[in-house]
């Protein structure tokens, strides 16, 4: 990789990419209420406005990571940004639920091209240790700010300009990043010779992963024991088993299974899953409760997330400070534990009126935990991974993250809807509170994973050798 001519601008572009990905995951939440009314979308279709992004993102990540490793990370940064811009424009102009859901899926594919390229660029442009930790802290700050700021910005834009604005706002930002990357990111080297995409592996893992996430999303509506659910689960399992068999026989596999010997990457798969199924989905239920339970406008609901945005950046800075003094294991345990306690606090205080102040201690605690966890888990994910495999490794961890988000949302929506009446009814509001408790349990699952984290020596040279021989 050529040296950086503009290190600060390069890091700004990489951080902005993560800001856009995270922003797009949550900016839609506060606008869902108005989308449902304007386009006459029922509750299940509304979930698909969120989940179409997750399904496409999670199903395409390994392909995106492999393509970035082989064809070029700057090329796929730019391609992902342009696809994001185009899909966002399509969504803003969508006249019905079907086109809106298609646009959200296209955004997910753009994110799947963009995310592994971005993280791989950070892990190859910055040396492992304090320099990379600092770069990842800035990148993490952009991501955490995006997750929390999305609800605020979504509320402002929805109230001022209507729901299409939450998608249209992405268009100029993503386009500008795609253009600027040509000047501020180092050019890709020559394309790898004699390497292939492993087409059979790409097809099986993309179809299998997408079908798995789709089934997790649809499970609550179909019923977990329904023939459609069981059939889709079986088909996704067969496709993923076929993927494993193909990879073991391929001369140039999509994914090096030897990477799973890296303890950091193994732990990161569980940590990213737990993170998204707890921190990543609880905003969905809070945003609905603020509007259906408290009667707040989209702007008021969005403003309620402003403290979370500010405090989350403090959590990231705290993580950077703590990682210089403590192990990643300790930082991750503290971060996930803070999240579990904070989310549970919110669940306890939500029904106690329409005043935000009782919620504030829980919001502060979970936001600090969110910032600490996000930074530390991606540092762990990249430890010991050979440079040539950074894109695929990032795709693996991010795939677990998206499956966690889809499964967490599907399970918690099922919990929220069990015995619930019409939106805003006492039973429906009680369901939203139950879902918040469920998110706290997912955060506790992350604590268990972090407690088992051990940094063991791995012969990275052998991994490099396998990558070169493949």
Short mmCIF file of C-alpha atoms in Angstrom, two decimals:
data_model
loop_
_atom_site.label_atom_id
_atom_site.label_comp_id
_atom_site.label_asym_id
_atom_site.label_seq_id
_atom_site.Cartn_x
_atom_site.Cartn_y
_atom_site.Cartn_z
CA UNK A 1 0.00 0.00 0.00
CA UNK A 2 1.52 3.39 -0.98
CA UNK A 3 2.26 5.84 1.86
CA UNK A 4 -0.37 8.36 2.85
CA UNK A 5 0.05 11.84 1.35
CA UNK A 6 -2.88 13.26 3.29
CA UNK A 7 -3.13 11.20 6.50
CA UNK A 8 -5.67 13.43 8.24
CA UNK A 9 -7.95 13.73 5.22
CA UNK A 10 -7.65 10.00 4.57
CA UNK A 11 -8.74 9.20 8.12
CA UNK A 12 -11.55 11.73 7.77
CA UNK A 13 -12.83 9.88 4.70
CA UNK A 14 -12.58 6.49 6.42
CA UNK A 15 -14.38 7.80 9.50
CA UNK A 16 -17.07 9.45 7.36
CA UNK A 17 -17.75 6.12 5.66
CA UNK A 18 -18.52 4.56 9.01
CA UNK A 19 -20.58 7.59 10.01
CA UNK A 20 -22.75 7.11 6.90
CA UNK A 21 -23.17 3.35 7.47
CA UNK A 22 -24.14 3.83 11.11
CA UNK A 23 -26.29 6.88 10.40
CA UNK A 24 -28.26 5.01 7.77
CA UNK A 25 -28.96 2.18 10.21
CA UNK A 26 -30.73 4.46 12.73
CA UNK A 27 -31.86 7.62 10.89
CA UNK A 28 -34.82 5.64 9.63
CA UNK A 29 -36.18 4.83 13.12
CA UNK A 30 -37.86 8.14 13.98
CA UNK A 31 -39.21 8.43 10.40
CA UNK A 32 -40.93 5.01 10.53
CA UNK A 33 -44.05 6.46 12.11
CA UNK A 34 -44.56 8.94 9.23
CA UNK A 35 -43.50 6.41 6.58
CA UNK A 36 -46.16 3.99 7.78
CA UNK A 37 -48.87 6.63 7.50
CA UNK A 38 -47.74 8.13 4.20
CA UNK A 39 -47.21 4.83 2.35
CA UNK A 40 -49.83 2.80 4.27
CA UNK A 41 -47.21 0.32 5.50
CA UNK A 42 -48.22 -2.26 8.09
CA UNK A 43 -46.09 -3.21 11.09
CA UNK A 44 -44.34 -6.14 9.37
CA UNK A 45 -43.47 -4.06 6.29
CA UNK A 46 -42.13 -1.35 8.60
CA UNK A 47 -39.78 -3.92 10.11
CA UNK A 48 -38.64 -4.75 6.58
CA UNK A 49 -37.78 -1.10 5.93
CA UNK A 50 -35.19 -1.60 8.68
CA UNK A 51 -34.35 -5.24 8.01
CA UNK A 52 -33.92 -5.10 4.21
CA UNK A 53 -30.79 -3.08 4.85
CA UNK A 54 -29.60 -5.62 7.40
CA UNK A 55 -30.31 -8.65 5.19
CA UNK A 56 -28.48 -7.26 2.17
CA UNK A 57 -25.62 -5.94 4.29
CA UNK A 58 -25.13 -9.17 6.21
CA UNK A 59 -25.49 -11.42 3.19
CA UNK A 60 -22.96 -9.56 1.01
CA UNK A 61 -20.17 -8.74 3.47
CA UNK A 62 -17.87 -11.67 2.72
CA UNK A 63 -18.15 -10.97 -0.98
CA UNK A 64 -17.40 -7.29 -0.34
CA UNK A 65 -14.38 -8.15 1.80
CA UNK A 66 -12.97 -10.58 -0.75
CA UNK A 67 -13.49 -8.17 -3.63
CA UNK A 68 -11.76 -5.37 -1.71
CA UNK A 69 -8.77 -7.62 -0.99
CA UNK A 70 -8.43 -8.73 -4.62
CA UNK A 71 -9.49 -5.72 -6.70
CA UNK A 72 -8.56 -2.81 -4.47
CA UNK A 73 -9.80 -1.19 -1.30
CA UNK A 74 -9.91 2.35 -2.62
CA UNK A 75 -11.86 1.16 -5.67
CA UNK A 76 -14.46 -0.51 -3.47
CA UNK A 77 -14.61 2.45 -1.11
CA UNK A 78 -15.61 4.62 -4.05
CA UNK A 79 -17.97 2.03 -5.55
CA UNK A 80 -19.70 1.50 -2.21
CA UNK A 81 -20.17 5.24 -1.73
CA UNK A 82 -21.64 5.73 -5.20
CA UNK A 83 -24.05 2.82 -4.73
CA UNK A 84 -25.06 4.26 -1.36
CA UNK A 85 -25.81 7.62 -2.96
CA UNK A 86 -27.84 6.11 -5.80
CA UNK A 87 -29.84 3.83 -3.50
CA UNK A 88 -30.57 6.70 -1.10
CA UNK A 89 -31.91 8.80 -3.96
CA UNK A 90 -34.13 5.92 -5.09
CA UNK A 91 -35.48 5.51 -1.56
CA UNK A 92 -36.23 9.22 -1.16
CA UNK A 93 -38.28 9.12 -4.37
CA UNK A 94 -40.03 5.79 -3.64
CA UNK A 95 -43.83 6.06 -4.08
CA UNK A 96 -44.63 2.81 -2.30
CA UNK A 97 -43.37 0.30 0.26
CA UNK A 98 -41.95 -2.12 -2.31
CA UNK A 99 -39.57 0.38 -3.92
CA UNK A 100 -38.59 1.76 -0.52
CA UNK A 101 -37.63 -1.72 0.70
CA UNK A 102 -35.67 -2.38 -2.54
CA UNK A 103 -33.80 0.90 -2.05
CA UNK A 104 -32.96 -0.04 1.52
CA UNK A 105 -31.60 -3.40 0.31
CA UNK A 106 -29.44 -1.60 -2.27
CA UNK A 107 -28.11 0.61 0.53
CA UNK A 108 -27.20 -2.57 2.40
CA UNK A 109 -25.21 -3.88 -0.58
CA UNK A 110 -23.40 -0.54 -0.81
CA UNK A 111 -22.56 -0.79 2.89
CA UNK A 112 -21.29 -4.36 2.37
CA UNK A 113 -18.87 -3.11 -0.29
CA UNK A 114 -17.83 -0.11 1.77
CA UNK A 115 -17.40 -1.47 5.29
CA UNK A 116 -14.72 -4.17 4.74
CA UNK A 117 -12.75 -1.87 2.44
CA UNK A 118 -12.80 0.90 5.05
CA UNK A 119 -11.75 -1.27 7.98
CA UNK A 120 -9.09 -3.05 5.90
CA UNK A 121 -7.63 0.33 4.87
CA UNK A 122 -7.32 1.33 8.52
CA UNK A 123 -5.74 -1.99 9.48
CA UNK A 124 -3.17 -1.78 6.67
CA UNK A 125 -2.42 1.95 6.57
CA UNK A 126 -1.82 2.22 10.33
CA UNK A 127 0.62 0.03 12.26
CA UNK A 128 -0.78 -2.27 14.93
CA UNK A 129 -0.51 -0.69 18.36
CA UNK A 130 -1.16 2.88 19.58
CA UNK A 131 -1.23 4.38 16.07
CA UNK A 132 -3.88 1.96 14.84
CA UNK A 133 -5.77 2.18 18.14
CA UNK A 134 -5.95 5.95 17.71
CA UNK A 135 -7.20 5.62 14.13
CA UNK A 136 -9.78 3.04 15.20
CA UNK A 137 -10.89 5.26 18.08
CA UNK A 138 -11.62 8.11 15.65
CA UNK A 139 -13.34 5.69 13.25
CA UNK A 140 -15.32 4.25 16.17
CA UNK A 141 -16.31 7.71 17.32
CA UNK A 142 -17.77 8.41 13.89
CA UNK A 143 -19.68 5.12 14.01
CA UNK A 144 -21.07 5.62 17.50
CA UNK A 145 -22.01 9.20 16.72
CA UNK A 146 -23.78 7.97 13.59
CA UNK A 147 -25.80 5.39 15.53
CA UNK A 148 -26.96 7.92 18.10
CA UNK A 149 -27.11 10.99 15.86
CA UNK A 150 -29.25 9.16 13.33
CA UNK A 151 -32.32 9.35 15.54
CA UNK A 152 -31.76 13.07 16.24
CA UNK A 153 -31.17 13.97 12.61
CA UNK A 154 -34.05 11.74 11.57
CA UNK A 155 -36.39 13.62 13.87
CA UNK A 156 -35.26 17.05 12.67
CA UNK A 157 -35.48 16.15 8.99
CA UNK A 158 -38.78 14.28 9.27
CA UNK A 159 -40.49 17.14 11.07
CA UNK A 160 -39.03 19.85 8.83
CA UNK A 161 -39.12 18.21 5.38
CA UNK A 162 -40.95 14.88 5.67
CA UNK A 163 -39.67 11.31 5.78
CA UNK A 164 -37.94 11.32 2.31
CA UNK A 165 -35.38 13.76 3.69
CA UNK A 166 -33.83 11.08 5.93
CA UNK A 167 -32.69 9.26 2.78
CA UNK A 168 -32.01 12.27 0.56
CA UNK A 169 -29.53 13.72 3.06
CA UNK A 170 -27.15 10.81 2.38
CA UNK A 171 -26.88 11.53 -1.37
CA UNK A 172 -24.57 14.60 -1.39
CA UNK A 173 -22.43 13.30 1.49
CA UNK A 174 -21.76 9.90 -0.10
CA UNK A 175 -21.13 11.43 -3.53
CA UNK A 176 -18.61 13.91 -2.12
CA UNK A 177 -16.74 11.11 -0.31
CA UNK A 178 -16.54 9.03 -3.51
CA UNK A 179 -15.02 11.96 -5.37
CA UNK A 180 -12.61 12.96 -2.59
CA UNK A 181 -11.32 9.40 -2.20
CA UNK A 182 -9.64 9.67 -5.60
CA UNK A 183 -7.37 12.38 -4.20
CA UNK A 184 -7.02 11.59 -0.50
CA UNK A 185 -6.76 7.80 -0.33
CA UNK A 186 -3.65 6.05 -1.70
CA UNK A 187 -4.05 4.37 -5.06
CA UNK A 188 -4.55 0.63 -5.10
CA UNK A 189 -1.64 -1.49 -6.22
CA UNK A 190 -1.81 -3.83 -9.22
CA UNK A 191 -4.60 -6.37 -9.06
CA UNK A 192 -3.67 -9.76 -7.67
CA UNK A 193 -2.71 -12.11 -10.48
CA UNK A 194 -3.91 -15.70 -10.58
CA UNK A 195 -6.53 -15.04 -7.88
CA UNK A 196 -10.27 -15.53 -8.33
CA UNK A 197 -13.46 -14.61 -6.54
CA UNK A 198 -14.27 -18.26 -5.91
CA UNK A 199 -17.61 -17.82 -7.67
CA UNK A 200 -19.19 -20.97 -6.20
CA UNK A 201 -18.20 -19.90 -2.70
CA UNK A 202 -19.51 -16.37 -3.27
CA UNK A 203 -22.88 -17.62 -4.50
CA UNK A 204 -23.43 -20.15 -1.70
CA UNK A 205 -22.38 -17.89 1.17
CA UNK A 206 -24.27 -14.85 -0.15
CA UNK A 207 -27.47 -16.84 -0.75
CA UNK A 208 -27.11 -18.82 2.47
CA UNK A 209 -26.32 -15.77 4.60
CA UNK A 210 -29.09 -13.67 3.08
CA UNK A 211 -31.63 -16.47 3.47
CA UNK A 212 -30.61 -17.02 7.09
CA UNK A 213 -31.03 -13.34 7.97
CA UNK A 214 -34.30 -13.17 6.03
CA UNK A 215 -35.66 -16.15 7.96
CA UNK A 216 -34.66 -14.58 11.27
CA UNK A 217 -36.49 -11.40 10.28
CA UNK A 218 -39.63 -13.18 9.06
CA UNK A 219 -39.71 -15.82 11.80
CA UNK A 220 -42.00 -13.86 14.14
CA UNK A 221 -44.60 -13.37 11.40
CA UNK A 222 -44.41 -16.86 9.86
CA UNK A 223 -44.07 -18.63 13.20
CA UNK A 224 -40.85 -20.35 14.25
CA UNK A 225 -42.29 -23.82 13.67
CA UNK A 226 -44.08 -22.96 10.40
CA UNK A 227 -43.08 -24.96 7.29
CA UNK A 228 -41.81 -21.81 5.55
CA UNK A 229 -39.53 -20.94 8.47
CA UNK A 230 -38.18 -24.46 8.92
CA UNK A 231 -37.74 -24.90 5.16
CA UNK A 232 -35.80 -21.66 4.80
CA UNK A 233 -33.63 -22.48 7.80
CA UNK A 234 -32.86 -25.90 6.34
CA UNK A 235 -32.05 -24.45 2.92
CA UNK A 236 -29.80 -21.76 4.41
CA UNK A 237 -28.00 -24.42 6.48
CA UNK A 238 -27.47 -26.59 3.38
CA UNK A 239 -26.09 -23.62 1.43
CA UNK A 240 -23.70 -22.70 4.24
CA UNK A 241 -22.55 -26.32 4.61
CA UNK A 242 -21.97 -26.37 0.85
CA UNK A 243 -19.95 -23.17 1.24
CA UNK A 244 -17.70 -24.83 3.82
CA UNK A 245 -17.19 -27.84 1.56
CA UNK A 246 -16.39 -25.62 -1.44
CA UNK A 247 -13.89 -23.57 0.56
CA UNK A 248 -12.08 -26.66 1.79
CA UNK A 249 -11.59 -27.86 -1.80
CA UNK A 250 -11.02 -24.53 -3.53
CA UNK A 251 -7.56 -23.61 -4.86
CA UNK A 252 -8.35 -19.97 -4.14
CA UNK A 253 -10.98 -19.90 -1.36
CA UNK A 254 -13.14 -16.92 -0.53
CA UNK A 255 -12.38 -17.30 3.18
CA UNK A 256 -9.36 -18.77 4.89
CA UNK A 257 -10.75 -20.92 7.70
CA UNK A 258 -7.32 -20.73 9.31
CA UNK A 259 -8.32 -17.21 10.32
CA UNK A 260 -10.66 -18.76 12.87
CA UNK A 261 -7.57 -19.90 14.79
CA UNK A 262 -7.03 -16.25 15.72
CA UNK A 263 -8.52 -15.85 19.22
CA UNK A 264 -9.26 -12.17 18.70
CA UNK A 265 -11.25 -12.78 15.53
CA UNK A 266 -13.16 -15.67 17.10
CA UNK A 267 -14.12 -13.49 20.06
CA UNK A 268 -14.97 -10.58 17.77
CA UNK A 269 -17.55 -12.70 15.95
CA UNK A 270 -19.47 -13.15 19.21
CA UNK A 271 -18.86 -9.61 20.44
CA UNK A 272 -20.13 -7.93 17.27
CA UNK A 273 -23.19 -10.22 17.37
CA UNK A 274 -23.93 -9.25 20.98
CA UNK A 275 -23.24 -5.57 20.35
CA UNK A 276 -25.74 -5.20 17.52
CA UNK A 277 -28.44 -7.32 19.17
CA UNK A 278 -28.30 -5.09 22.26
CA UNK A 279 -26.99 -1.57 21.60
CA UNK A 280 -27.89 -1.65 17.91
CA UNK A 281 -31.61 -2.45 18.28
CA UNK A 282 -32.65 -0.78 21.53
CA UNK A 283 -32.93 2.63 19.82
CA UNK A 284 -35.75 1.16 17.70
CA UNK A 285 -37.92 0.49 20.76
CA UNK A 286 -37.02 3.71 22.54
CA UNK A 287 -37.94 5.79 19.47
CA UNK A 288 -41.33 4.05 19.21
CA UNK A 289 -42.03 4.46 22.93
CA UNK A 290 -41.21 8.18 22.85
CA UNK A 291 -43.80 8.75 20.09
CA UNK A 292 -46.47 6.16 20.92
CA UNK A 293 -46.19 6.35 24.71
CA UNK A 294 -45.16 9.94 25.40
CA UNK A 295 -46.86 11.46 22.36
CA UNK A 296 -43.68 13.26 21.32
CA UNK A 297 -43.17 14.63 17.83
CA UNK A 298 -40.39 13.20 15.61
CA UNK A 299 -38.26 16.22 16.51
CA UNK A 300 -38.78 15.74 20.25
CA UNK A 301 -37.98 12.03 19.94
CA UNK A 302 -34.84 12.82 17.99
CA UNK A 303 -33.67 15.43 20.48
CA UNK A 304 -34.01 12.86 23.25
CA UNK A 305 -31.06 10.98 21.73
CA UNK A 306 -28.75 14.00 21.74
CA UNK A 307 -27.26 13.15 25.19
CA UNK A 308 -26.51 9.64 23.94
CA UNK A 309 -24.54 11.09 21.02
CA UNK A 310 -22.42 13.30 23.25
CA UNK A 311 -21.80 10.69 25.95
CA UNK A 312 -20.94 7.95 23.43
CA UNK A 313 -17.98 10.00 22.20
CA UNK A 314 -16.82 10.21 25.81
CA UNK A 315 -17.02 6.41 26.02
CA UNK A 316 -14.81 6.07 22.95
CA UNK A 317 -12.23 8.44 24.37
CA UNK A 318 -12.37 6.54 27.64
CA UNK A 319 -11.76 3.29 25.72
CA UNK A 320 -8.69 4.76 24.02
CA UNK A 321 -7.32 5.84 27.41
CA UNK A 322 -8.19 2.50 29.06
CA UNK A 323 -6.63 0.36 26.29
CA UNK A 324 -3.25 1.94 27.04
CA UNK A 325 -3.49 0.72 30.62
CA UNK A 326 -5.77 -2.32 30.65
CA UNK A 327 -6.36 -5.37 28.50
CA UNK A 328 -9.01 -5.33 25.80
CA UNK A 329 -10.78 -8.04 27.83
CA UNK A 330 -11.28 -5.74 30.80
CA UNK A 331 -12.44 -2.85 28.60
CA UNK A 332 -14.95 -5.08 26.81
CA UNK A 333 -16.33 -6.55 30.05
CA UNK A 334 -16.83 -3.08 31.53
CA UNK A 335 -18.37 -1.76 28.31
CA UNK A 336 -20.89 -4.58 27.91
CA UNK A 337 -21.75 -4.54 31.63
CA UNK A 338 -22.38 -0.79 31.52
CA UNK A 339 -24.66 -1.37 28.54
CA UNK A 340 -26.65 -4.11 30.27
CA UNK A 341 -27.21 -2.00 33.38
CA UNK A 342 -27.96 1.16 31.38
CA UNK A 343 -30.50 -0.49 29.07
CA UNK A 344 -32.21 -2.15 32.05
CA UNK A 345 -32.39 1.25 33.78
CA UNK A 346 -34.13 2.68 30.73
CA UNK A 347 -36.59 -0.23 30.71
CA UNK A 348 -37.45 0.38 34.38
CA UNK A 349 -37.98 4.13 33.97
CA UNK A 350 -39.76 4.29 30.58
CA UNK A 351 -43.26 3.71 32.02
CA UNK A 352 -42.80 6.35 34.74
CA UNK A 353 -44.37 9.24 32.79
CA UNK A 354 -43.30 11.36 29.82
CA UNK A 355 -40.32 13.08 31.47
CA UNK A 356 -36.89 12.35 30.00
CA UNK A 357 -34.91 13.05 33.17
CA UNK A 358 -35.51 9.70 34.91
CA UNK A 359 -34.07 8.02 31.80
CA UNK A 360 -30.90 10.10 31.74
CA UNK A 361 -28.70 8.02 34.12
CA UNK A 362 -29.44 4.88 32.11
CA UNK A 363 -28.82 6.66 28.79
CA UNK A 364 -25.48 7.97 30.07
CA UNK A 365 -24.39 4.56 31.30
CA UNK A 366 -25.38 2.64 28.17
CA UNK A 367 -23.80 5.28 25.91
CA UNK A 368 -20.47 5.08 27.73
CA UNK A 369 -20.61 1.31 27.41
CA UNK A 370 -21.48 1.55 23.73
CA UNK A 371 -18.45 3.71 22.98
CA UNK A 372 -16.08 1.51 24.97
CA UNK A 373 -17.35 -1.73 23.44
CA UNK A 374 -17.39 -0.59 19.81
CA UNK A 375 -13.78 0.59 19.85
CA UNK A 376 -12.35 -2.38 21.72
CA UNK A 377 -14.15 -5.09 19.74
CA UNK A 378 -12.80 -3.89 16.38
CA UNK A 379 -9.28 -3.61 17.77
CA UNK A 380 -9.58 -7.24 18.90
CA UNK A 381 -10.97 -8.28 15.50
CA UNK A 382 -7.92 -7.00 13.62
CA UNK A 383 -5.21 -8.33 15.94
CA UNK A 384 -2.87 -10.76 14.24
CA UNK A 385 -4.76 -10.83 10.91
CA UNK A 386 -2.39 -10.82 7.90
CA UNK A 387 -2.64 -7.72 5.71
CA UNK A 388 -3.81 -9.73 2.70
CA UNK A 389 -6.76 -11.10 4.70
CA UNK A 390 -7.92 -7.92 6.48
CA UNK A 391 -10.87 -7.37 4.15
CA UNK A 392 -12.26 -10.89 4.58
CA UNK A 393 -11.65 -10.83 8.35
CA UNK A 394 -13.51 -7.53 8.61
CA UNK A 395 -16.32 -9.02 6.54
CA UNK A 396 -16.54 -12.03 8.86
CA UNK A 397 -16.86 -9.90 11.99
CA UNK A 398 -19.31 -7.53 10.33
CA UNK A 399 -21.41 -10.46 9.08
CA UNK A 400 -21.78 -11.64 12.68
CA UNK A 401 -22.73 -8.09 13.59
CA UNK A 402 -25.50 -7.93 11.00
CA UNK A 403 -26.84 -11.37 11.89
CA UNK A 404 -26.90 -10.20 15.51
CA UNK A 405 -28.87 -7.12 14.53
CA UNK A 406 -31.37 -9.11 12.46
CA UNK A 407 -31.81 -11.86 15.06
CA UNK A 408 -31.94 -9.40 17.93
CA UNK A 409 -34.55 -7.23 16.23
CA UNK A 410 -36.63 -10.25 15.14
CA UNK A 411 -36.62 -11.81 18.62
CA UNK A 412 -37.29 -8.55 20.43
CA UNK A 413 -40.07 -7.50 18.02
CA UNK A 414 -41.65 -10.89 18.74
CA UNK A 415 -41.28 -10.22 22.48
CA UNK A 416 -42.76 -6.75 22.08
CA UNK A 417 -45.71 -7.94 19.98
CA UNK A 418 -46.65 -10.92 22.18
CA UNK A 419 -50.16 -10.12 23.38
CA UNK A 420 -49.83 -6.48 22.32
CA UNK A 421 -52.78 -4.43 21.09
CA UNK A 422 -52.86 -1.40 18.82
CA UNK A 423 -49.89 0.97 18.71
CA UNK A 424 -49.91 3.21 21.76
CA UNK A 425 -52.14 0.91 23.83
CA UNK A 426 -50.99 -0.07 27.34
CA UNK A 427 -50.25 -3.61 26.21
CA UNK A 428 -48.20 -2.41 23.22
CA UNK A 429 -46.18 -0.06 25.42
CA UNK A 430 -45.56 -2.86 27.91
CA UNK A 431 -44.24 -4.93 25.01
CA UNK A 432 -41.74 -2.22 24.10
CA UNK A 433 -40.49 -2.26 27.70
CA UNK A 434 -40.10 -6.06 27.58
CA UNK A 435 -38.03 -5.65 24.43
CA UNK A 436 -35.69 -3.24 26.24
CA UNK A 437 -35.15 -5.84 28.97
CA UNK A 438 -34.35 -8.35 26.22
CA UNK A 439 -31.73 -6.00 24.79
CA UNK A 440 -30.14 -5.83 28.26
CA UNK A 441 -29.91 -9.64 28.30
CA UNK A 442 -28.14 -9.62 24.93
CA UNK A 443 -25.62 -7.16 26.41
CA UNK A 444 -25.03 -9.58 29.30
CA UNK A 445 -24.31 -12.27 26.69
CA UNK A 446 -21.54 -9.96 25.46
CA UNK A 447 -20.11 -9.82 28.99
CA UNK A 448 -19.86 -13.62 29.02
CA UNK A 449 -18.02 -13.63 25.68
CA UNK A 450 -15.63 -10.92 26.82
CA UNK A 451 -14.83 -12.80 30.02
CA UNK A 452 -13.66 -15.74 27.89
CA UNK A 453 -11.35 -13.61 25.75
CA UNK A 454 -7.74 -14.76 25.87
CA UNK A 455 -4.94 -13.53 23.70
CA UNK A 456 -3.05 -16.60 22.55
CA UNK A 457 0.01 -16.61 20.27
CA UNK A 458 -0.81 -17.50 16.67
CA UNK A 459 1.63 -18.28 13.90
CA UNK A 460 0.58 -15.53 11.53
CA UNK A 461 3.34 -16.52 9.18
CA UNK A 462 1.54 -19.79 8.54
CA UNK A 463 -1.64 -17.90 7.78
CA UNK A 464 0.22 -15.73 5.31
CA UNK A 465 1.72 -18.83 3.77
CA UNK A 466 -1.68 -20.41 3.36
CA UNK A 467 -3.00 -17.22 1.80
CA UNK A 468 -0.14 -17.12 -0.65
CA UNK A 469 -0.41 -20.80 -1.53
CA UNK A 470 -4.18 -20.70 -1.96
#
